[in-house]
Short mmCIF file of C-alpha atoms and ligand atoms in Angstrom, two decimals:
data_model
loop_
_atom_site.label_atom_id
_atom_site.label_comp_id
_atom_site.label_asym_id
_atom_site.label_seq_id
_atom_site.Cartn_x
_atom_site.Cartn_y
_atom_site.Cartn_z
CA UNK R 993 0.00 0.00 0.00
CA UNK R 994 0.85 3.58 -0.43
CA UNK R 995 0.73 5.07 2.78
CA UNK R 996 -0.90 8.66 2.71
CA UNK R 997 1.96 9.62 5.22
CA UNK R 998 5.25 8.72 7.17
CA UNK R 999 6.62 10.13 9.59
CA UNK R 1000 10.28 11.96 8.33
CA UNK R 1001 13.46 10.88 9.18
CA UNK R 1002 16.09 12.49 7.45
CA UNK R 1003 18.90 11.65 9.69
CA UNK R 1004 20.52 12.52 12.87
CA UNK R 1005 17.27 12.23 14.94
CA UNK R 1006 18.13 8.88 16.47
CA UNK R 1007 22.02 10.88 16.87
CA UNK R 1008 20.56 13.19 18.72
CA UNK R 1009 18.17 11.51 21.17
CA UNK R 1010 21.12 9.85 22.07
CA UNK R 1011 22.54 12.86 22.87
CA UNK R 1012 20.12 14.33 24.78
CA UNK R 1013 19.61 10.86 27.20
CA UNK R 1014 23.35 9.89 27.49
CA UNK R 1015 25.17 13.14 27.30
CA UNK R 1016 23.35 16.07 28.27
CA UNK R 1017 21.05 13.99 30.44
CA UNK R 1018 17.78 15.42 30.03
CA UNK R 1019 14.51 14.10 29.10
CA UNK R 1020 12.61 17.11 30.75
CA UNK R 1021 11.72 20.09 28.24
CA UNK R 1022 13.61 23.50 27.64
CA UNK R 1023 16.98 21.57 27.17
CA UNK R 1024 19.14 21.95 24.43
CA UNK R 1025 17.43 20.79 21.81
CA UNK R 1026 14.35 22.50 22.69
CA UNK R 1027 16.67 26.38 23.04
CA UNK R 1028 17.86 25.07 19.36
CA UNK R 1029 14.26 24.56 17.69
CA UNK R 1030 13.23 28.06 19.38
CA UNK R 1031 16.21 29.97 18.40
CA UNK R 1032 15.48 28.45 14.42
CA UNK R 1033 11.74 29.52 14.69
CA UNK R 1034 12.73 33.08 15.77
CA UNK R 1035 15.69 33.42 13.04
CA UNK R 1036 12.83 32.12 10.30
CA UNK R 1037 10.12 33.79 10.89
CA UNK R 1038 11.55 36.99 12.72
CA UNK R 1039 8.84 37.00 16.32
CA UNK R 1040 10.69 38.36 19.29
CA UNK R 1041 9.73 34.49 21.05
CA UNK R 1042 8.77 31.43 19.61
CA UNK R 1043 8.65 28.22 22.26
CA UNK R 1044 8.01 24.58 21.93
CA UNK R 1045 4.98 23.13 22.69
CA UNK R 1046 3.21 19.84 23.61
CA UNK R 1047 0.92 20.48 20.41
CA UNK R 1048 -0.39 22.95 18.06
CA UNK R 1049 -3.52 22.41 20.20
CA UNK R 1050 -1.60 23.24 23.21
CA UNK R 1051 -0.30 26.55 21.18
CA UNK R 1052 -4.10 27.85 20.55
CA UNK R 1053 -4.66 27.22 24.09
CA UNK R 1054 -2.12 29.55 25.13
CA UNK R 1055 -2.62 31.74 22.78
CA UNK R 1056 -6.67 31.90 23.98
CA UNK R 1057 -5.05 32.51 27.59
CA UNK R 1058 -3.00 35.60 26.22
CA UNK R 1059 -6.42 36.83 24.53
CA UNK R 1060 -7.72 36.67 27.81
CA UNK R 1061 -10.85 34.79 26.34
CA UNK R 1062 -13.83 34.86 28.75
CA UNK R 1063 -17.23 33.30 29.06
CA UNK R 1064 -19.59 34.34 25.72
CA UNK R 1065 -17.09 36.12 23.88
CA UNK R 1066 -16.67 35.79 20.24
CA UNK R 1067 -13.88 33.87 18.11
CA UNK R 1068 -14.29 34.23 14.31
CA UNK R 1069 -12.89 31.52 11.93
CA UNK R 1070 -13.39 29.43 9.30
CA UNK R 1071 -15.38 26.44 9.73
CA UNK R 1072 -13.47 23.92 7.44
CA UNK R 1073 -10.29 22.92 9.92
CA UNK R 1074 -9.18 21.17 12.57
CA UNK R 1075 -11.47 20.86 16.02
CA UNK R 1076 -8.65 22.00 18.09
CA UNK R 1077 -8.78 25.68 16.16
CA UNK R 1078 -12.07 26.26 18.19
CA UNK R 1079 -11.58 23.55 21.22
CA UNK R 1080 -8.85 25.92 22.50
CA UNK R 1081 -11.19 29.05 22.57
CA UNK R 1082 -14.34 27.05 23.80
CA UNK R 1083 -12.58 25.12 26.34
CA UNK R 1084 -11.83 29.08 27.93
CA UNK R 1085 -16.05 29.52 27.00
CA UNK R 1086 -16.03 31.50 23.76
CA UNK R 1087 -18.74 31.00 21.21
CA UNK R 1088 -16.92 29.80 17.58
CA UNK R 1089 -18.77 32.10 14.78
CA UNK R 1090 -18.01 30.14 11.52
CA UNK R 1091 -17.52 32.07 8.50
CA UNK R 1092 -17.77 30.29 4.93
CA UNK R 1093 -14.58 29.94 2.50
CA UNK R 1094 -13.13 30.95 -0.62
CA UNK R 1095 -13.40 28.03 -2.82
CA UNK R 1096 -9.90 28.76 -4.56
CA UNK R 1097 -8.04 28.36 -1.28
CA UNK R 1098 -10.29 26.77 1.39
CA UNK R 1099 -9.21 29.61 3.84
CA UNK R 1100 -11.75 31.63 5.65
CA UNK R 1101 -13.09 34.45 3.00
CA UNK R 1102 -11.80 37.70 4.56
CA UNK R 1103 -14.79 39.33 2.84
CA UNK R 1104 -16.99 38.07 4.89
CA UNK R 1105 -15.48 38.30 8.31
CA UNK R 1106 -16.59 42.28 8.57
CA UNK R 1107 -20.38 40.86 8.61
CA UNK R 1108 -19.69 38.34 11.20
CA UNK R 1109 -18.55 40.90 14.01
CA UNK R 1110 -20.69 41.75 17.39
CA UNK R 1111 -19.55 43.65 20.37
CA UNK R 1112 -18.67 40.35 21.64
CA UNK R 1113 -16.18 39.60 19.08
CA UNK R 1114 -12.20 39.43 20.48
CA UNK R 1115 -10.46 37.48 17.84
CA UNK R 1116 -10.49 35.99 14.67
CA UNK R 1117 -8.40 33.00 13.76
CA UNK R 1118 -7.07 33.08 10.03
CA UNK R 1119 -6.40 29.02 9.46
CA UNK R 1120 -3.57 28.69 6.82
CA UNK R 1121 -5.05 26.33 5.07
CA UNK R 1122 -2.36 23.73 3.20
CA UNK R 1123 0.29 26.19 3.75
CA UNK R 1124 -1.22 28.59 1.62
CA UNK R 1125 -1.61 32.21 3.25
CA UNK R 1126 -5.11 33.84 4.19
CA UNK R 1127 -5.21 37.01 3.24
CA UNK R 1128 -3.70 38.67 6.23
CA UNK R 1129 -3.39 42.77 4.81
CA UNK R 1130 -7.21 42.52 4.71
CA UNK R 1131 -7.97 40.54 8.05
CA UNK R 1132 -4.95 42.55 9.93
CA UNK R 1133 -6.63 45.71 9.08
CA UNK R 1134 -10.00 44.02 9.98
CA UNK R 1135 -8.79 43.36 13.46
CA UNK R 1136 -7.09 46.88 14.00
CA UNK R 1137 -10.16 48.69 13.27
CA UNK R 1138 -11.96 46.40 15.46
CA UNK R 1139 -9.80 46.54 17.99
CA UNK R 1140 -9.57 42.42 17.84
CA UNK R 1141 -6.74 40.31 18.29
CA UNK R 1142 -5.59 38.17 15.43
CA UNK R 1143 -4.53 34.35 16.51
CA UNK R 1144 -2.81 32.21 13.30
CA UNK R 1145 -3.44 29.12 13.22
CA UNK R 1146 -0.23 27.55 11.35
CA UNK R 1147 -0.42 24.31 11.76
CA UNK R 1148 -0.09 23.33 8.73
CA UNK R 1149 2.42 26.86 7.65
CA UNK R 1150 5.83 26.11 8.88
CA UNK R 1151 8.13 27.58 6.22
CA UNK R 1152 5.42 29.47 3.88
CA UNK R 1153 5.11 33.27 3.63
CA UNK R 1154 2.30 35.83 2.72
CA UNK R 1155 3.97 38.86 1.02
CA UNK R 1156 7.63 37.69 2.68
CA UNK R 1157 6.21 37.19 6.12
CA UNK R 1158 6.26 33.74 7.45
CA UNK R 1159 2.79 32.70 8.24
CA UNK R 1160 2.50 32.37 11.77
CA UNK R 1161 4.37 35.26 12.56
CA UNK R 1162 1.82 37.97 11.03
CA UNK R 1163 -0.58 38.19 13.93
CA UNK R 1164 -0.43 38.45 16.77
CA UNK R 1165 0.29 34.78 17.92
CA UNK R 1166 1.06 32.07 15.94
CA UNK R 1167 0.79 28.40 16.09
CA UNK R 1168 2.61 26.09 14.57
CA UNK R 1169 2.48 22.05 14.60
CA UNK R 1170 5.04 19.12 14.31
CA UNK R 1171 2.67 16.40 14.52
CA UNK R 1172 3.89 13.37 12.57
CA UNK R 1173 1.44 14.52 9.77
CA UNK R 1174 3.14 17.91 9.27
CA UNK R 1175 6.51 18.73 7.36
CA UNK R 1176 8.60 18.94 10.28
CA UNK R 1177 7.79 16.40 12.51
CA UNK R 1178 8.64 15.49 16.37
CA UNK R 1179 5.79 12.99 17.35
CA UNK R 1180 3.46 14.80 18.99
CA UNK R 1181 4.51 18.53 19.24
CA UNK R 1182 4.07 22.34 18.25
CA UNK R 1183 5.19 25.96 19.01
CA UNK R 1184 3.67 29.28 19.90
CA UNK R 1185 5.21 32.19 18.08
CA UNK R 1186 4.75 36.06 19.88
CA UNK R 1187 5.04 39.08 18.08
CA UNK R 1188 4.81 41.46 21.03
CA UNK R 1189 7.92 40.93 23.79
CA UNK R 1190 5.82 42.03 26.45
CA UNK R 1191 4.16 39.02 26.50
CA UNK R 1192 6.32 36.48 26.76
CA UNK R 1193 6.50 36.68 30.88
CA UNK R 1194 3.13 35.70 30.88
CA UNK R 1195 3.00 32.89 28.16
CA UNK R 1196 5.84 31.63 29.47
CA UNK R 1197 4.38 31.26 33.05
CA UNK R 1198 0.97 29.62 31.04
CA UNK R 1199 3.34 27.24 29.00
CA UNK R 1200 5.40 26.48 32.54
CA UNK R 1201 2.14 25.10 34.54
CA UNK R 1202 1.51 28.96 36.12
CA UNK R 1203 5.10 29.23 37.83
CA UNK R 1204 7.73 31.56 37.44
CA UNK R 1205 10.30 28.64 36.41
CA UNK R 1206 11.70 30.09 33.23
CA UNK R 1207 12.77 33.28 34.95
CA UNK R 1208 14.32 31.01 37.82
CA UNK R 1209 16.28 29.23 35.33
CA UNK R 1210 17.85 32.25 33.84
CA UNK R 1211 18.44 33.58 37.45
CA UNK R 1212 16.38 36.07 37.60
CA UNK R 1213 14.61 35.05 40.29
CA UNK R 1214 16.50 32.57 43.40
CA UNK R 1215 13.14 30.77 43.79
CA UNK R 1216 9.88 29.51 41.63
CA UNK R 1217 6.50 29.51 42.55
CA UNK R 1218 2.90 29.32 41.32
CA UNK R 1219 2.32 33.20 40.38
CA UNK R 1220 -0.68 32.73 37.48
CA UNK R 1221 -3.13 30.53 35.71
CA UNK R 1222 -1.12 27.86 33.61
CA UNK R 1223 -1.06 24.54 32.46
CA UNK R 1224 1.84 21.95 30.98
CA UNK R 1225 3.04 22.75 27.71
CA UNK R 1226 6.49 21.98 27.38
CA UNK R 1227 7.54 18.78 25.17
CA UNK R 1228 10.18 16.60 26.51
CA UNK R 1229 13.68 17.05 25.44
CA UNK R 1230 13.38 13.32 23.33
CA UNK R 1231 11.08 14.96 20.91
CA UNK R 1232 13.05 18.23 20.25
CA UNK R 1233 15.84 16.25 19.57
CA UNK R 1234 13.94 14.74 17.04
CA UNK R 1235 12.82 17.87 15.64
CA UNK R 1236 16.00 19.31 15.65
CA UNK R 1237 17.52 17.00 13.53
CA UNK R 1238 14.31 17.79 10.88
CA UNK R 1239 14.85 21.59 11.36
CA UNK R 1240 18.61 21.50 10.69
CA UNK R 1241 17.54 20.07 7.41
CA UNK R 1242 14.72 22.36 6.92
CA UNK R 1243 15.44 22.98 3.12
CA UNK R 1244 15.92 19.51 2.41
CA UNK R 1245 12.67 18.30 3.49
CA UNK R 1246 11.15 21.01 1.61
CA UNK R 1247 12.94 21.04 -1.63
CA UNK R 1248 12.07 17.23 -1.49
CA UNK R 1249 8.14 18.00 -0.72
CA UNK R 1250 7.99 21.20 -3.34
CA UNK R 1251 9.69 18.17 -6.09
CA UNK R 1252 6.75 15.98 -5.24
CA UNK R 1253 3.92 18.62 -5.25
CA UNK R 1254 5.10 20.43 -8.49
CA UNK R 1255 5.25 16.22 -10.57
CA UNK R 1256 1.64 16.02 -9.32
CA UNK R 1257 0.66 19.46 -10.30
CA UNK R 1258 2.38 18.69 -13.85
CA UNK R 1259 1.21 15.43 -14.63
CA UNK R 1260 -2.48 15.90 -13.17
CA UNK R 1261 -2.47 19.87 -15.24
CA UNK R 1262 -1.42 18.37 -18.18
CA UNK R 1263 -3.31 15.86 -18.42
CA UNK R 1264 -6.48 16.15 -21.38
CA UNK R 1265 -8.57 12.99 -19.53
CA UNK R 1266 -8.88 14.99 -16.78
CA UNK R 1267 -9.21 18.76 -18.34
CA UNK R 1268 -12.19 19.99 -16.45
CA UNK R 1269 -13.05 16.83 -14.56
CA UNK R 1270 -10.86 17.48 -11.32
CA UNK R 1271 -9.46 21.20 -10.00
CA UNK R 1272 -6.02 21.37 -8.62
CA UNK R 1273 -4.80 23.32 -5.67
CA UNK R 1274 -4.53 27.51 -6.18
CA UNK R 1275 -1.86 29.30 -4.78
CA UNK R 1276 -2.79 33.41 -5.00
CA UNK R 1277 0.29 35.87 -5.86
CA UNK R 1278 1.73 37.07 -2.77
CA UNK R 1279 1.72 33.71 -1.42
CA UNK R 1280 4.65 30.90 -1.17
CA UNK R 1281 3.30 27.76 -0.02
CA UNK R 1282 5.45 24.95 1.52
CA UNK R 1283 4.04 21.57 -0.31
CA UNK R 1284 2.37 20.44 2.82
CA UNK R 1285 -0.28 18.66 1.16
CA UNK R 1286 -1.52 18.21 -2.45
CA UNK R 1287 -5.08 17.80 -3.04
CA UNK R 1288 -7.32 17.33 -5.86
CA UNK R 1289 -11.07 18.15 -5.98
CA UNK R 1290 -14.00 16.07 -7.48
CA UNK R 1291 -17.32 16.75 -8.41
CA UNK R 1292 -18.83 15.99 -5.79
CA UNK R 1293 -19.17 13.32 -2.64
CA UNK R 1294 -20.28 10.24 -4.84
CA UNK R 1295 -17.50 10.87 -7.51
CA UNK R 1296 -14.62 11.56 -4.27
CA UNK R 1297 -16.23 8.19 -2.94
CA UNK R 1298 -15.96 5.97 -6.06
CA UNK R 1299 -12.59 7.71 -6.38
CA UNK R 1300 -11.08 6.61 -2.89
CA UNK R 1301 -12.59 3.01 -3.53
CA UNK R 1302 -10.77 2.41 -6.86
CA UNK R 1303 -7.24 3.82 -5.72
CA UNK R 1304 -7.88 1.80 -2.34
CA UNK R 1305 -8.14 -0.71 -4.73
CA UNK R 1306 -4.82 -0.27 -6.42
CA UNK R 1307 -2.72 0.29 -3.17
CA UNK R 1308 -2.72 3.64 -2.55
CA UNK R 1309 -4.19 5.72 0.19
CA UNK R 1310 -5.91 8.73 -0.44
CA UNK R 1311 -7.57 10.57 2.91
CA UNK R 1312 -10.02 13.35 3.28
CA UNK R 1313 -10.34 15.16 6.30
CA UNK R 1314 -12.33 17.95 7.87
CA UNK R 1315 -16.25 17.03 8.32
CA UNK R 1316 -17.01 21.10 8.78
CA UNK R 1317 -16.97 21.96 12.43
CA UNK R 1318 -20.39 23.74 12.34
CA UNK R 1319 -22.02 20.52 11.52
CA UNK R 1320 -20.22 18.59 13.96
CA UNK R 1321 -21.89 17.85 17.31
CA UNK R 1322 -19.91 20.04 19.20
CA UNK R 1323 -19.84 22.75 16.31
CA UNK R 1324 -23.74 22.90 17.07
CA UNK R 1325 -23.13 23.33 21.04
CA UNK R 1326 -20.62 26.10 20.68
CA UNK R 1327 -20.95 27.63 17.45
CA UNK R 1328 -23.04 29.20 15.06
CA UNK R 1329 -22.57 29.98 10.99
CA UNK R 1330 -22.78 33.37 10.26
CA UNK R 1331 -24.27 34.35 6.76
CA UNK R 1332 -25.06 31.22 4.46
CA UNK R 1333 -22.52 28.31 3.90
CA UNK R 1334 -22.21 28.68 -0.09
CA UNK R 1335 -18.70 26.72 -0.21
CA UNK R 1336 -17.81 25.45 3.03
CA UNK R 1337 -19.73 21.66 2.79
CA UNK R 1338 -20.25 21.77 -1.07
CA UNK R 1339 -16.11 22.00 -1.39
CA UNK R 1340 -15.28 20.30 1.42
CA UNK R 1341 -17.07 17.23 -0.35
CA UNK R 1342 -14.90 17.72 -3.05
CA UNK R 1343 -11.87 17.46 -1.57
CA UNK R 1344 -8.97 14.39 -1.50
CA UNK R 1345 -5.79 14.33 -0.39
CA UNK R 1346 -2.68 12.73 -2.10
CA UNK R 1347 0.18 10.84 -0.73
CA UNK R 1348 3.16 12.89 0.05
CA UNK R 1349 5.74 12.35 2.50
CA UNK R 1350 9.80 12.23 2.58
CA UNK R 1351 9.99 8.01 1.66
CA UNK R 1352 7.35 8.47 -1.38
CA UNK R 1353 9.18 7.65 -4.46
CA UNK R 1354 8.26 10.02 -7.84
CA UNK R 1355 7.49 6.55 -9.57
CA UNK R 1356 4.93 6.30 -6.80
CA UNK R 1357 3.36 9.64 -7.65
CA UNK R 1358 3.26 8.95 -11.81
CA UNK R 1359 1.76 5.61 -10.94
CA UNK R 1360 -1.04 7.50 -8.46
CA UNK R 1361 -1.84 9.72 -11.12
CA UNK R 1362 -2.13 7.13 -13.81
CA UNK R 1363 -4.38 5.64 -11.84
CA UNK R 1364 -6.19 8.91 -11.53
CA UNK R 1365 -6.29 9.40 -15.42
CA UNK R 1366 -7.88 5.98 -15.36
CA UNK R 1367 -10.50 6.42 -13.07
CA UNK R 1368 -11.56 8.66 -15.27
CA UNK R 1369 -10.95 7.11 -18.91
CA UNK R 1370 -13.64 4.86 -17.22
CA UNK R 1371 -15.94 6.56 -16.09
C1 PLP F 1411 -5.37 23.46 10.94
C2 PLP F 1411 -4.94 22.67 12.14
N1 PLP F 1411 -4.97 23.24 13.35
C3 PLP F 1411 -4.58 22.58 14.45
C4 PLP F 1411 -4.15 21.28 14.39
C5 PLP F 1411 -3.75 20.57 15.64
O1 PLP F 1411 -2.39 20.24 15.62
P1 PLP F 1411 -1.77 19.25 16.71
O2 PLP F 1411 -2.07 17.87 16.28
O3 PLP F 1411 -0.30 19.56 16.68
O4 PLP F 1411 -2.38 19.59 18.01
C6 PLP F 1411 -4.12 20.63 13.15
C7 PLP F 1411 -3.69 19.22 13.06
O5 PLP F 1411 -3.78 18.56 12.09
C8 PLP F 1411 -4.50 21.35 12.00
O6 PLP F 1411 -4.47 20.79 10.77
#
């Protein structure tokens, strides 16, 4: 079977867990490896503080904490993403107000967002959907007239830029994930990115379970204690040694991705079966996208079904992912749609991800889209 993912290993991640258990004997967080993979995010994407977390969940919860998110108030995002962009605002009692997508990009249609404002409104969370950027010029100005904080969820970002900014480090926090899924990978894992210095004290007393730790580590302080509301967010030293190893060959893993991405793009484009049967992934000017994932859209639900069954068929993998949160059970509880879901379900129906990860082969990928071309020879 083609797998839809694996995990990367590039190299010197075994090397360096090593490392971290037999030399610098530390499994605990904020170690070496984690100061490395901090230092890297800062020098890429330009924050004044980016820190390892347990998760990009984890990251959106702290970055709810530093919006100081309270019972009823209002978070706006898209509603095609992950559970965890609202969770982490509704676990601090906001109310998720979904706002419908481009169809081009599948990020949340910055058009609309204006509409979707109340007096309750504190932040809206641009979700960069595939790597590709939301339009941020629009939504940042959006949020300063508003006077509402702007919380990007990355996730899926590391390494792609909007108009030269890295995504994630745009608004005013940004959140970034290494789950095995993701380009850069450390198991389970993530990272917070802050624009404004002033608030790193507090996220890292959130991130270090509400205790002044950090500071007493850099001896500022001869003692810690429990000072503010918190939780525990740091990632053992195991998996940033992992991640470092990824990180140090950053361009690597995305040259090899971006090779992949661009042989799908040119054999499925050029292909005349499938002229105007299937639409291909859209990247707007302004916008340099990292190869997380390539997709393809269908016609619809039955076609994506009969799709998935004949490539399962032939040993390959194809996933789909995203059942729109505002018709999830808990999108009902927490959330409400504002204005009319035109492309949300329709396109998110549609879509179907491709394999792509560091151990697929290009053979792999002309043989997936053969199959493809097939599909629909025959039907
Ligand atoms: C858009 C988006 N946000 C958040 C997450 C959560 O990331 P993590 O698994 O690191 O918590 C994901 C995970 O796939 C995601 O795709």
């Amino acid at each position: 079977m083609i797998n839809f993912n694996e995990p990367t290993l590039v190299g010197k991640e075994l090397d360096y867990i090593k490392d971290a258990v037999t030399v610098e004997h530390r499994l605990c967080g904020d170690g070496k490896y984690s100061h490395k993979c901090a230092k890297w995010m800062e020098e890429a994407t330009g924050v004044s503080k980016a820190m390892l977390t347990t998760s990009c969940t984890h990251a959106l919860e702290i970055a709810a904490m530093l919006c100081d998110i309270k019972e009823g108030d209002e978070v706006i995002m898209s509603s095609y993403t992950f559970c965890s962009t609202a969770d982490a605002f509704v676990l601090r009692g906001a109310k998720i107000v979904f706002v419908d997508i481009r169809p081009d990009t599948m990020n949340i249609d910055e058009k609309l967002i204006e509409n979707a404002i109340t007096e309750k409104t504190k932040v809206i969370v641009p979700v960069h959907y595939a790597g590709v950027g939301c339009e941020m010029d629009t939504i940042m100005d959006i949020a300063k007239r508003n006077n509402l904080k702007v919380v990007e969820d990355a996730a899926q970002g590391v390494c792609a830029s909007y108009k030269g900014k890295a995504l994630g480090s745009i608004g005013d926090y940004g959140c970034f994930s290494f789950h095995e899924t993701k380009n850069y990978c450390m198991g389970e894992g993530g990272a917070i990115l802050l624009r404004d210095p002033d608030e790193i004290e507090q996220a890292e007393i959130i991130r270090e379970k509400g205790t002044n730790r950090s500071k007493f580590f850099r001896g500022q302080v001869d003692k810690y204690t429990w000072v503010d509301k918190g939780s525990s967010y740091l990632p053992s030293e195991l998996n940033a040694a992992y991640l470092w190893a990824q990180l140090e060959a950053a361009d690597k893993i995305l040259n090899d991705r971006m090779e992949k991405w661009k042989l799908y793009y040119e054999l499925l484009s050029s292909s005349d079966v499938l002229k105007d049967r299937i639409k291909l992934p859209f990247i707007p000017d302004g916008c340099t996208h990292n190869a997380h994932m390539f997709y393809i859209k269908t016609k619809d639900l039955d076609e994506r079904t009969r799709l998935i069954s004949y490539l399962r068929s032939k040993e390959v993998n194809p996933v789909f992912h995203y059942v729109p949160l505002h018709s999830a059970e808990a999108g009902l509880k927490y959330g409400r749609f504002s204005g009319e879901d035109r492309y949300t379900t329709i396109e998110s129906e549609r879509l179907l991800r491709m394999p792509l990860h560091y151990n697929l082969n290009l053979n792999e990928i002309e043989y997936i889209c053969n199959l493809i071309e097939s599909f629909y020879q025959e039907n």
